Every structure is written in C-alpha cells, then in structure tokens.
Tab-separated table of C-alpha atoms in Angstrom:
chain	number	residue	atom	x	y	z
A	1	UNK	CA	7.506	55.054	-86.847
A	2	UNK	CA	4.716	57.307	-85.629
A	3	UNK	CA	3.055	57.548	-88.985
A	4	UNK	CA	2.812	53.830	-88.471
A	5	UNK	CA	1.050	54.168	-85.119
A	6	UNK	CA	-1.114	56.461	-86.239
A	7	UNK	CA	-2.397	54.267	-88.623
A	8	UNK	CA	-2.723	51.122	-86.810
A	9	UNK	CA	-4.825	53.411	-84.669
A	10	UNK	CA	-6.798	54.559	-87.685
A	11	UNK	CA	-7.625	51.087	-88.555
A	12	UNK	CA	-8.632	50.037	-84.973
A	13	UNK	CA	-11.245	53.121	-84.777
A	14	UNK	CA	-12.728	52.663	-88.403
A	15	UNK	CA	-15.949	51.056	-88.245
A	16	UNK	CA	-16.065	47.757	-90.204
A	17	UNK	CA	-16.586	47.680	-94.068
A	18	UNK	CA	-19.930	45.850	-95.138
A	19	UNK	CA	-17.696	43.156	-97.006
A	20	UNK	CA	-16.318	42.538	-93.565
A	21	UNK	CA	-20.019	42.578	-91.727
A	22	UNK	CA	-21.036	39.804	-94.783
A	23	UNK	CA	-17.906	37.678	-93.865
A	24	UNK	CA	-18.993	37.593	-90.433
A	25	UNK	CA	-22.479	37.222	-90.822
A	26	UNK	CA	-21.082	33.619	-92.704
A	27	UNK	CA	-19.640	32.195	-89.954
A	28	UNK	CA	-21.805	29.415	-89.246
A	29	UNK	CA	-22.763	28.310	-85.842
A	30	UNK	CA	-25.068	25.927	-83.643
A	31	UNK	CA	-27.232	28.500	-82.417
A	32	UNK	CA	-27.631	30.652	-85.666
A	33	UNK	CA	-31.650	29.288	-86.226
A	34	UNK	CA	-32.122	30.630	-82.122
A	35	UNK	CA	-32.733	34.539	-82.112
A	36	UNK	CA	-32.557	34.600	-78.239
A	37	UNK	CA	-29.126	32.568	-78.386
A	38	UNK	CA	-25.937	34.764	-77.195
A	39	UNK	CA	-23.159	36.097	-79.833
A	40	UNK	CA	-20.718	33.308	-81.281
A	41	UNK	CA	-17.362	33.322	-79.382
A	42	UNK	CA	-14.760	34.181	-82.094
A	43	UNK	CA	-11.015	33.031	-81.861
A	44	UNK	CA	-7.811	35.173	-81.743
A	45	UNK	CA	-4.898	33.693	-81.414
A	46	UNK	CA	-6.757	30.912	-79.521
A	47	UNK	CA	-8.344	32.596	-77.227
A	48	UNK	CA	-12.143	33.008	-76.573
A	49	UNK	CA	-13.593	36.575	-76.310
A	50	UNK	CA	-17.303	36.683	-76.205
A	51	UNK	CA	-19.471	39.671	-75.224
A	52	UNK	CA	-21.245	38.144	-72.705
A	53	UNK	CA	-18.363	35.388	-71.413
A	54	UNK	CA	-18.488	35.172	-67.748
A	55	UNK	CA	-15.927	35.718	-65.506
A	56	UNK	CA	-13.916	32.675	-64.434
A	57	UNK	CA	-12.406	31.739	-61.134
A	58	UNK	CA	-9.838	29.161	-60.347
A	59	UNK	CA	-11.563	25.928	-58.423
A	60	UNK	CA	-10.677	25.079	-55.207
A	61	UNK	CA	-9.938	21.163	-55.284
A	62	UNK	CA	-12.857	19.653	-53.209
A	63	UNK	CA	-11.836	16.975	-50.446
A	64	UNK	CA	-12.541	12.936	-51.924
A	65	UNK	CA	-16.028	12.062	-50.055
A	66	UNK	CA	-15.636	8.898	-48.058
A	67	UNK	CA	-16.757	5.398	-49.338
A	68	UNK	CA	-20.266	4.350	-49.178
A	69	UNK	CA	-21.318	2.209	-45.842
A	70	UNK	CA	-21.475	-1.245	-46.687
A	71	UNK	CA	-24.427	-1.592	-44.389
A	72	UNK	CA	-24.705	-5.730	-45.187
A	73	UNK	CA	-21.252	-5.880	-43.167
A	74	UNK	CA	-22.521	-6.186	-39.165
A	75	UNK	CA	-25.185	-9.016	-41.301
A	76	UNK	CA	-22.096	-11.184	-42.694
A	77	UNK	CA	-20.246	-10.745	-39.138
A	78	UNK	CA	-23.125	-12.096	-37.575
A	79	UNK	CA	-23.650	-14.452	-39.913
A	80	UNK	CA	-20.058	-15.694	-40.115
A	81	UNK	CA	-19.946	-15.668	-36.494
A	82	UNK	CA	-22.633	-17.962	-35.661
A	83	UNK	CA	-21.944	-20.242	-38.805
A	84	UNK	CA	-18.707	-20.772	-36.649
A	85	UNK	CA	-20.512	-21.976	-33.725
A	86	UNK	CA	-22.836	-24.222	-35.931
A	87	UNK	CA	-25.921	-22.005	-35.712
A	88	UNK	CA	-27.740	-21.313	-39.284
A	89	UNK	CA	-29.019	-17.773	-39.003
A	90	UNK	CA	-31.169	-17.489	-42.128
A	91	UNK	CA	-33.625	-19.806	-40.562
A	92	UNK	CA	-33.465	-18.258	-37.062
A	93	UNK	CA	-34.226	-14.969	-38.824
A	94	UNK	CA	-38.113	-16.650	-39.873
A	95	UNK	CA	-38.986	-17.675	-36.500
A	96	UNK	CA	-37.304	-14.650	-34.753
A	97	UNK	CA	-37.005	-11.240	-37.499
A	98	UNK	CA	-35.539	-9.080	-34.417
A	99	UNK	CA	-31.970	-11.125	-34.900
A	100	UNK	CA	-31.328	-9.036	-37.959
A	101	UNK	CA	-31.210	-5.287	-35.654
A	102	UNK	CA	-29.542	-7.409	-32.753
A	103	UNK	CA	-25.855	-6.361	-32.236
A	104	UNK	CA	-22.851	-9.189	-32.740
A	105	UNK	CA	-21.897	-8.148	-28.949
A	106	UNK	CA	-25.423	-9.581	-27.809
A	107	UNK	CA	-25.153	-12.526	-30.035
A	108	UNK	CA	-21.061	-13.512	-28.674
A	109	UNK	CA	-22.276	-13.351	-24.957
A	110	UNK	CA	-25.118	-15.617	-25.053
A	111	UNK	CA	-23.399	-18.086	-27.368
A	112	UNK	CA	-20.506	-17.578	-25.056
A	113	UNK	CA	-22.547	-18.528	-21.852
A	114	UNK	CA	-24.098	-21.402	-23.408
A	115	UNK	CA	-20.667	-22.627	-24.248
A	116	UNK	CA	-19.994	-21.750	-20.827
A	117	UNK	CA	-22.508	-24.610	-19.315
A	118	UNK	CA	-21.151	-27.115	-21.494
A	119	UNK	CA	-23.168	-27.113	-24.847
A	120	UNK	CA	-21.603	-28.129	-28.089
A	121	UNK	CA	-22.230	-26.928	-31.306
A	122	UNK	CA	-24.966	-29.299	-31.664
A	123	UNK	CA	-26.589	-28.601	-28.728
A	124	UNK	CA	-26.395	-24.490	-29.785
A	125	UNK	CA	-28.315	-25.200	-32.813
A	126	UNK	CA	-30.814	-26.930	-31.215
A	127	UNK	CA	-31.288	-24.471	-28.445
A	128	UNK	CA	-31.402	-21.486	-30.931
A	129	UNK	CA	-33.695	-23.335	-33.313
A	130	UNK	CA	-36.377	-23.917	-30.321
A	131	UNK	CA	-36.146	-20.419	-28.916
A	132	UNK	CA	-33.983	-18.163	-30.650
A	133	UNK	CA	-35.092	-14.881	-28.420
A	134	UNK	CA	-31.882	-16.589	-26.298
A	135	UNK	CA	-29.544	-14.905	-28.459
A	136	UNK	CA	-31.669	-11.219	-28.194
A	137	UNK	CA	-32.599	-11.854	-24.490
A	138	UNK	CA	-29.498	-9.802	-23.051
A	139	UNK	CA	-26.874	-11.866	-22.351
A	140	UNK	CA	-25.375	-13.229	-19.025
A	141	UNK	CA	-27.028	-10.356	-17.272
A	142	UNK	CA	-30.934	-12.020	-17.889
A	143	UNK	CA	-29.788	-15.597	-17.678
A	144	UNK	CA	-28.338	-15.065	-14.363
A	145	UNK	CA	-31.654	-14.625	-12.213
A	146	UNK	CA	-32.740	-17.204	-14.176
A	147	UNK	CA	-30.397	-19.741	-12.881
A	148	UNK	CA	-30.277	-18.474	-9.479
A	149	UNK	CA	-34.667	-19.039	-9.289
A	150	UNK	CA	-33.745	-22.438	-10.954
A	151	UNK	CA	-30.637	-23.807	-8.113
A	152	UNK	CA	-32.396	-22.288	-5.170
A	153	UNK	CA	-35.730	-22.046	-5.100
A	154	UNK	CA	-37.105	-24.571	-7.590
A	155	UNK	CA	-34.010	-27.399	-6.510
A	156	UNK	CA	-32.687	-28.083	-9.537
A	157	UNK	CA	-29.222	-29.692	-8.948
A	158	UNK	CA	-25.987	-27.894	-10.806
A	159	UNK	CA	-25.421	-31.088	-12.607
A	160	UNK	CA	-28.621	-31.268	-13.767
A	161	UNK	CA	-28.833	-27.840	-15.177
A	162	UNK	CA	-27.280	-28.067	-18.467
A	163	UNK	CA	-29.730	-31.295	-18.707
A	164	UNK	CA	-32.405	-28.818	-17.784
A	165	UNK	CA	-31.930	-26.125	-19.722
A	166	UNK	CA	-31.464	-28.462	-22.829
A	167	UNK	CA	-34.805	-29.792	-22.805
A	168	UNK	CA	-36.685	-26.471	-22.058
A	169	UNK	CA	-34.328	-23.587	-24.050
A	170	UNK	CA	-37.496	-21.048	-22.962
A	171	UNK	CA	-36.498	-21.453	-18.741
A	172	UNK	CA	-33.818	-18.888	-20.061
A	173	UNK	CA	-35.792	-16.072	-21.225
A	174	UNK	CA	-39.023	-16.281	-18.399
A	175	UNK	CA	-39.715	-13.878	-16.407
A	176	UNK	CA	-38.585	-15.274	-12.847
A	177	UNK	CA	-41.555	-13.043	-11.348
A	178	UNK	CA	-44.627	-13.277	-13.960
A	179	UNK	CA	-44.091	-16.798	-14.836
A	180	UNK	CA	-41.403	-19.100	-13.130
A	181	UNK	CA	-42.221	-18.148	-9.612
A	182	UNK	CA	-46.602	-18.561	-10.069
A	183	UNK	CA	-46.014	-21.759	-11.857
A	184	UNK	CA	-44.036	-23.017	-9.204
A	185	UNK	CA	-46.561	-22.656	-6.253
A	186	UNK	CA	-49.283	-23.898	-8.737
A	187	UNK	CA	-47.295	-27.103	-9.271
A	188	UNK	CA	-46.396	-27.100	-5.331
A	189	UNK	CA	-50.083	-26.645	-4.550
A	190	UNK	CA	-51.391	-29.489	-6.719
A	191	UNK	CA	-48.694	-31.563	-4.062
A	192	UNK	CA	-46.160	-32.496	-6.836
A	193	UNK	CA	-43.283	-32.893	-3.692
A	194	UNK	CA	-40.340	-32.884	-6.124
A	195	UNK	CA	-40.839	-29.700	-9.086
A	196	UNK	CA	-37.043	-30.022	-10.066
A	197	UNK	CA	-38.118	-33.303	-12.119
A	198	UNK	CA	-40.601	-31.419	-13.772
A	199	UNK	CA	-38.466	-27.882	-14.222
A	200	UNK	CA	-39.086	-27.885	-17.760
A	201	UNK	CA	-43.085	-26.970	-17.270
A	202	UNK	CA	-41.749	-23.833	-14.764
A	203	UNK	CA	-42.089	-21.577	-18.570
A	204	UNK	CA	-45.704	-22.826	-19.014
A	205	UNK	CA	-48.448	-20.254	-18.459
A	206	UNK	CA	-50.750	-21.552	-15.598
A	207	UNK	CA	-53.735	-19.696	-17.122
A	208	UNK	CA	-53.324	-20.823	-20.550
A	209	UNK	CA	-51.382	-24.496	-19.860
A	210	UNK	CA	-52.916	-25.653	-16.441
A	211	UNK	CA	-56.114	-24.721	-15.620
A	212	UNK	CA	-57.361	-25.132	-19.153
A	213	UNK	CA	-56.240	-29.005	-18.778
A	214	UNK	CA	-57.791	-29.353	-15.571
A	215	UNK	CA	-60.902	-27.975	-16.640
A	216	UNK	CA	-60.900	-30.277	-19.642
A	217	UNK	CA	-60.742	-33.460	-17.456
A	218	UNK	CA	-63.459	-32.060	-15.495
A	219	UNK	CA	-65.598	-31.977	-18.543
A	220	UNK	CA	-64.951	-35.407	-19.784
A	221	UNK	CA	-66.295	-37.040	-16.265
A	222	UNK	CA	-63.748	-36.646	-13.646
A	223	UNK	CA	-64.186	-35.008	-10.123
A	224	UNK	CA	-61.719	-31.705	-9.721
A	225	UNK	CA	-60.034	-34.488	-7.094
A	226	UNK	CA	-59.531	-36.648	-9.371
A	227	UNK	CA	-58.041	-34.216	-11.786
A	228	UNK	CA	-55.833	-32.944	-9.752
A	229	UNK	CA	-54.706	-36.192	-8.714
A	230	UNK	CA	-54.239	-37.161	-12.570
A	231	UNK	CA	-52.281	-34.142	-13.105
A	232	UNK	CA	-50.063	-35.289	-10.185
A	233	UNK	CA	-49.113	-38.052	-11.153
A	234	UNK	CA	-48.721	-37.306	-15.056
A	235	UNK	CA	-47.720	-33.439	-14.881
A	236	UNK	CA	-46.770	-34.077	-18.639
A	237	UNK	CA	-50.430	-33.792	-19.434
A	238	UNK	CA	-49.751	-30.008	-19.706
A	239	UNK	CA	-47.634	-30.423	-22.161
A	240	UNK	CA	-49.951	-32.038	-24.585
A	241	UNK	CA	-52.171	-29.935	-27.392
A	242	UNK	CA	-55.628	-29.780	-26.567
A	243	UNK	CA	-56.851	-30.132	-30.127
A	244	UNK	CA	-54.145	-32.631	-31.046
A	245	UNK	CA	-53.995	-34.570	-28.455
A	246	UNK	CA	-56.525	-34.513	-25.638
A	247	UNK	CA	-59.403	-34.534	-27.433
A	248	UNK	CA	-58.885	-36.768	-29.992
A	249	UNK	CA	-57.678	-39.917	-27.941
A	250	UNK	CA	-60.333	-39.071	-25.672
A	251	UNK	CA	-62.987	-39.359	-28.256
A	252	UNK	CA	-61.310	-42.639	-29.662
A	253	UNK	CA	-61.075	-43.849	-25.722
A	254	UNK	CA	-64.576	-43.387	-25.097
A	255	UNK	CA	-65.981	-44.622	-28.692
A	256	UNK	CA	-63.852	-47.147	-30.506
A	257	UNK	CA	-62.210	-48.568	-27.188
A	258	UNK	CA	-65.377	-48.876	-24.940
A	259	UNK	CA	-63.235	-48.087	-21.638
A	260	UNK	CA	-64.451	-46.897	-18.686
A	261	UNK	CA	-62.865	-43.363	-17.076
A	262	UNK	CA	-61.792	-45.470	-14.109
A	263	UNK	CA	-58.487	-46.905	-16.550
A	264	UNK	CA	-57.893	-43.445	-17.692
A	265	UNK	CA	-57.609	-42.414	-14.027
A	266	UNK	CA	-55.199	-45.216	-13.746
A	267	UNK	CA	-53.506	-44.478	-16.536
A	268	UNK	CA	-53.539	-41.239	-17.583
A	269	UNK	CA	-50.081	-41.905	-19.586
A	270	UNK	CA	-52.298	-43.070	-22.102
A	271	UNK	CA	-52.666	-39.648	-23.471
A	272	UNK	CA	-48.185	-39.918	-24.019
A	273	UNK	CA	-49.069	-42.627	-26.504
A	274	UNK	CA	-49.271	-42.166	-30.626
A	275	UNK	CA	-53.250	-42.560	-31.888
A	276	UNK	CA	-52.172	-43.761	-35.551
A	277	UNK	CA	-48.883	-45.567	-34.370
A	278	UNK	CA	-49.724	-47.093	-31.612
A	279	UNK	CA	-53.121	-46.772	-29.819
A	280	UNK	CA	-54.845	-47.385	-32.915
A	281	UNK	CA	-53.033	-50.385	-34.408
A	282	UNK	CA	-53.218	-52.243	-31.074
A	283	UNK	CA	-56.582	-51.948	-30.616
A	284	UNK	CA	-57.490	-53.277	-33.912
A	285	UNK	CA	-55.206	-56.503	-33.634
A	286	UNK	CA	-56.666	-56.784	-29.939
A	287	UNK	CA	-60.749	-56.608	-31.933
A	288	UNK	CA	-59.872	-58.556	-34.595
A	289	UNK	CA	-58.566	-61.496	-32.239
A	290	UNK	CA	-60.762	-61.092	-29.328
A	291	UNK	CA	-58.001	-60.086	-26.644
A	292	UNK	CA	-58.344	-57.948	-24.122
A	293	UNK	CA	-55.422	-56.024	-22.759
A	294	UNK	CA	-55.725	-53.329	-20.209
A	295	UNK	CA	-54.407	-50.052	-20.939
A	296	UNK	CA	-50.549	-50.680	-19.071
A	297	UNK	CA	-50.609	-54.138	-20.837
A	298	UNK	CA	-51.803	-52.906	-23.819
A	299	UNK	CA	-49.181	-49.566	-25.113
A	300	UNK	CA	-46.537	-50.035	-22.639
A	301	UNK	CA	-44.448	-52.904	-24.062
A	302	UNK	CA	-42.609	-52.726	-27.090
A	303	UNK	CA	-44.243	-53.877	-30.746
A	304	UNK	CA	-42.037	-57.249	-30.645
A	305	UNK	CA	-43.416	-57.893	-26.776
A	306	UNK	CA	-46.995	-56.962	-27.970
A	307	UNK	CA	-46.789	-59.345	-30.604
A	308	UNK	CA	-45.531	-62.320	-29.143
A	309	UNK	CA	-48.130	-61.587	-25.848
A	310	UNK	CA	-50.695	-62.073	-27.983
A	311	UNK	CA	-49.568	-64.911	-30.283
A	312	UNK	CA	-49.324	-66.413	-26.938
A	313	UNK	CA	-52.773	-65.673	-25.777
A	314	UNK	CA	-54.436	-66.361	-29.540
A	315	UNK	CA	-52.757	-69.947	-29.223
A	316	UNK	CA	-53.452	-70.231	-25.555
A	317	UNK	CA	-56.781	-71.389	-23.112
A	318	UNK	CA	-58.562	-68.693	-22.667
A	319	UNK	CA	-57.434	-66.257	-19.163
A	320	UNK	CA	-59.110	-66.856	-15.761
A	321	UNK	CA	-61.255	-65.185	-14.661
A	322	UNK	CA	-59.032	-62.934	-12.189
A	323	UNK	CA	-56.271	-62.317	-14.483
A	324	UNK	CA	-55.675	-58.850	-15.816
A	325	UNK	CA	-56.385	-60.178	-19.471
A	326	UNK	CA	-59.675	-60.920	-18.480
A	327	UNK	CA	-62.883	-59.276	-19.612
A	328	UNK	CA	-66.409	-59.229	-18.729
A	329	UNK	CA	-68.561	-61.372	-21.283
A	330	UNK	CA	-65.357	-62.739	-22.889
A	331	UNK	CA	-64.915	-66.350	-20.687
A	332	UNK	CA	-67.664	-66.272	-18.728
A	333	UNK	CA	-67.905	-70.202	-17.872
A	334	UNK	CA	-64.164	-69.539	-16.520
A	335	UNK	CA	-63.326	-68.680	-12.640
C-alpha cells in the first residue's frame, strides 16, 4: 500500500515526457493563431481549470425593474373623456397646442360647469371649437368673476346668460379688469343705455376693435358725431373686418351705387349685408331695370319680396314724385 503511494506521488512530481508536451501542443483551439490569447481551459472530470480562470461568486438575484410609463395614457383619458361629452380633441389641439400638457382635472371642471349652465353636447363642441383656452382657463375658479362682472355690473339677466355666453364663448376667459370693465364704460360713454344687449362685444379690445372703426368712418366723410352716433345705433359695426368688410362695401357704395353718405348714416346696417349675395345682385337687377330702391327697401326684404316689389314696379306707372322709390332725374315730369 505505501509503495503504491509513493508512486502515485512519483508520477505527480515527474515533469511531463515530450510525447506528452506534443499531445498537448495538438489540442486545437479558437485562439491558437492569437499569441496574446490566455491558456486553453482543459477538462477533468468535467470541470474547468485554467491558469488564469477568475474567481467566481454566486449572483445575488436582482429585483424585476418596473414597467415602462405608458406616457400616451393621461392623452387617451383626455381624449376618451371629452369624446364622451361630444368634444373632438384632435382639432382643438391645432387651434389651441397647450390642451395636450393640460391636466384631465382642468378639462372635467370646465366641461362640468358648462354642463352646469345648461349646455348640451352640441353646444360644448361649439363653445370649445370657438375658444378652446375655456377648457385651460382654470376652471370654476376664473369663470366665476366672470359671471359675477357679467349679472351685476354689465345687467345681463340669469336667463339670459347661457344665451350670452353661447354666442361669445371668449366673455369666459377676459380679463374682468384689462378688458370687460374698459369696454364697458367705452360702450356706456358712446350712450348705448342698454350694454346687456350688446354683452357679446364686452371681449372686444377698444384699442384694436373701436376706435379703429370710428376712425375709419371719420375718414370716409363722416363728422366724429356722426360716427359715434352710427356706432350707437349699429354697435355690430365692431364686429365687422376692416379689410373684408368695411372697406370693400364702402368702395362699392360710393362707386358702383352712386349713394350719398347721408343713406349710410341712415342705414349703417348696410355694412350687415352680403356684397356678392346680396348687395351686389340687387343692385344690378335695380340698373338693369331702372328702379330705384333706397337702401331699407332695397336689402331688407327677403329675395321672394324683392322680386315681386319690383315686378310690380317694372309693370307699374312710374312712382311720384314723393314716394320713397323715387329718384332724382328718373320721373321728372311726375309730382
């Protein structure tokens, strides 16, 4: 037994014969071509032993990291929640990109408070479509000195709020200070005794809406008096473009119509009329049969009444000379 230790020893010290270094040298491997590449790993008993094989540690198992963030989700709540209420967002996001950041709690209370007043879904997407900074503005909490300006200093009457508020979405997000309040002395001080009919102009800009339109009637003839007293009577002349409107049918007043600035003064709802659907039309039936209407006469009545007022005057005598269909150097032989 010891003489067999011994030489199991014997064997384990002896350096290793050169048929043994040429076997080795034969074991192929991937890295053989690479003189910088470490020592093959050789097997015994199925385990790896390398010269240079690092030491291993067990791994600690690492805790699961958490989902991604679907960040589109608050988008689709939104999105779902005012497709509920009838309101398409995509379009609202166009006119009005600072929807997308808005929060779904900003977006329930002011549909919420415009449900509130009594507006239906259609109504909603009518009112977001023409000013949707109503559903960033800030809720209940900006609409409420809104409505308080509107009930007790400008008159409006409860019932008539929701009516109010319908045709002029933008009363909702004005400043009650920097715009509502000015505009309301300016339309007091041109002596228009009853604002609350005309609530809907309280979001206009006096410097960029009023004065510009006075100024503009000054230009074309008129005394500041008789601006003022134009604008009195027809507030809705603020309303209208300056580029689209005034000046245009102005220009067609004065050149293909002939008239004189005293029927305008009369009239100045001739500037609520259509130039191509209306004005225009009229006026050439009127020159092409030799009729003279004034301007009430003449866009006022429907296009059945226009037409059978003048069949009847083509097929009658010709007016007297003090009736309103009269015209200087038309009849003259009549009294």
């Amino acid at each position: 037994m010891e003489e067999s230790i011994r030489f199991r020893r014997a064997c384990l010290l002896q350096p290793p014969s050169s048929s043994s270094k040429h076997h080795l040298s034969r074991i192929p491997t991937s890295s053989s071509h690479n003189p910088c590449s470490p020592p093959p790993n050789l097997l015994v008993k199925g385990l790896a032993i390398s010269s240079r094989a690092p030491v291993s540690f067990p791994q600690i198992p690492r805790k699961s990291s958490p989902p991604p963030i679907d960040s589109s989700f608050p988008f689709r709540e939104k999105m779902l929640f005012l497709d509920s209420v009838g309101v398409d967002l995509f379009p609202l996001i166009e006119n009005h990109p600072p929807i997308v950041s808005s929060s779904l709690a900003e977006l329930r209370a002011a549909v919420y408070f415009l449900v509130s007043l009594g507006f239906s879904s259609k109504d909603l997407r009518r009112i977001c479509g023409m000013c949707p900074e109503i559903l960033t503005s800030g809720g209940p909490s900006s609409f409420n000195p809104v409505l308080t300006f509107l009930l007790r200093e400008a008159g409006v009457q409860g019932c008539d709020l929701r009516c109010v508020i319908s045709r002029r979405p933008r009363l909702l997000v004005s400043d009650v200070a920097c715009r509502l309040r000015p505009t309301l002395y300016f339309l007091q001080m041109l002596g228009i005794a009853e604002p609350a009919r005309h609530a809907h102009l309280l979001s206009c800009s006096v410097e960029e809406k009023f004065i510009p339109r006075l100024d503009f009637l000054q230009k074309i003839g008129f005394s500041p008096r008789d601006a003022r007293s134009m604008a009195r009577r027809f507030p809705q002349i603020f309303c209208y473009s300056m580029k689209e409107n005034l000046v245009p049918k102005f220009k067609f007043f004065a050149g293909e119509m002939e008239r004189e600035l005293m029927e305008l003064k009369n009239f100045p709802q001739y500037f609520s009329f259509s130039l191509e659907k209306k004005i225009k039309p009229r006026c050439r039936l009127c020159k092409e049969n030799e009729v003279f209407f004034e301007l009430p006469a003449l866009l006022k009545p429907s296009d059945d009444e226009f037409q059978r007022r003048l069949e009847v005057i083509i097929s009658s005598s010709p007016p007297l000379r003090r009736s309103p269909l009269w015209k200087q150097g038309l009849v003259d032989n009549y009294l």
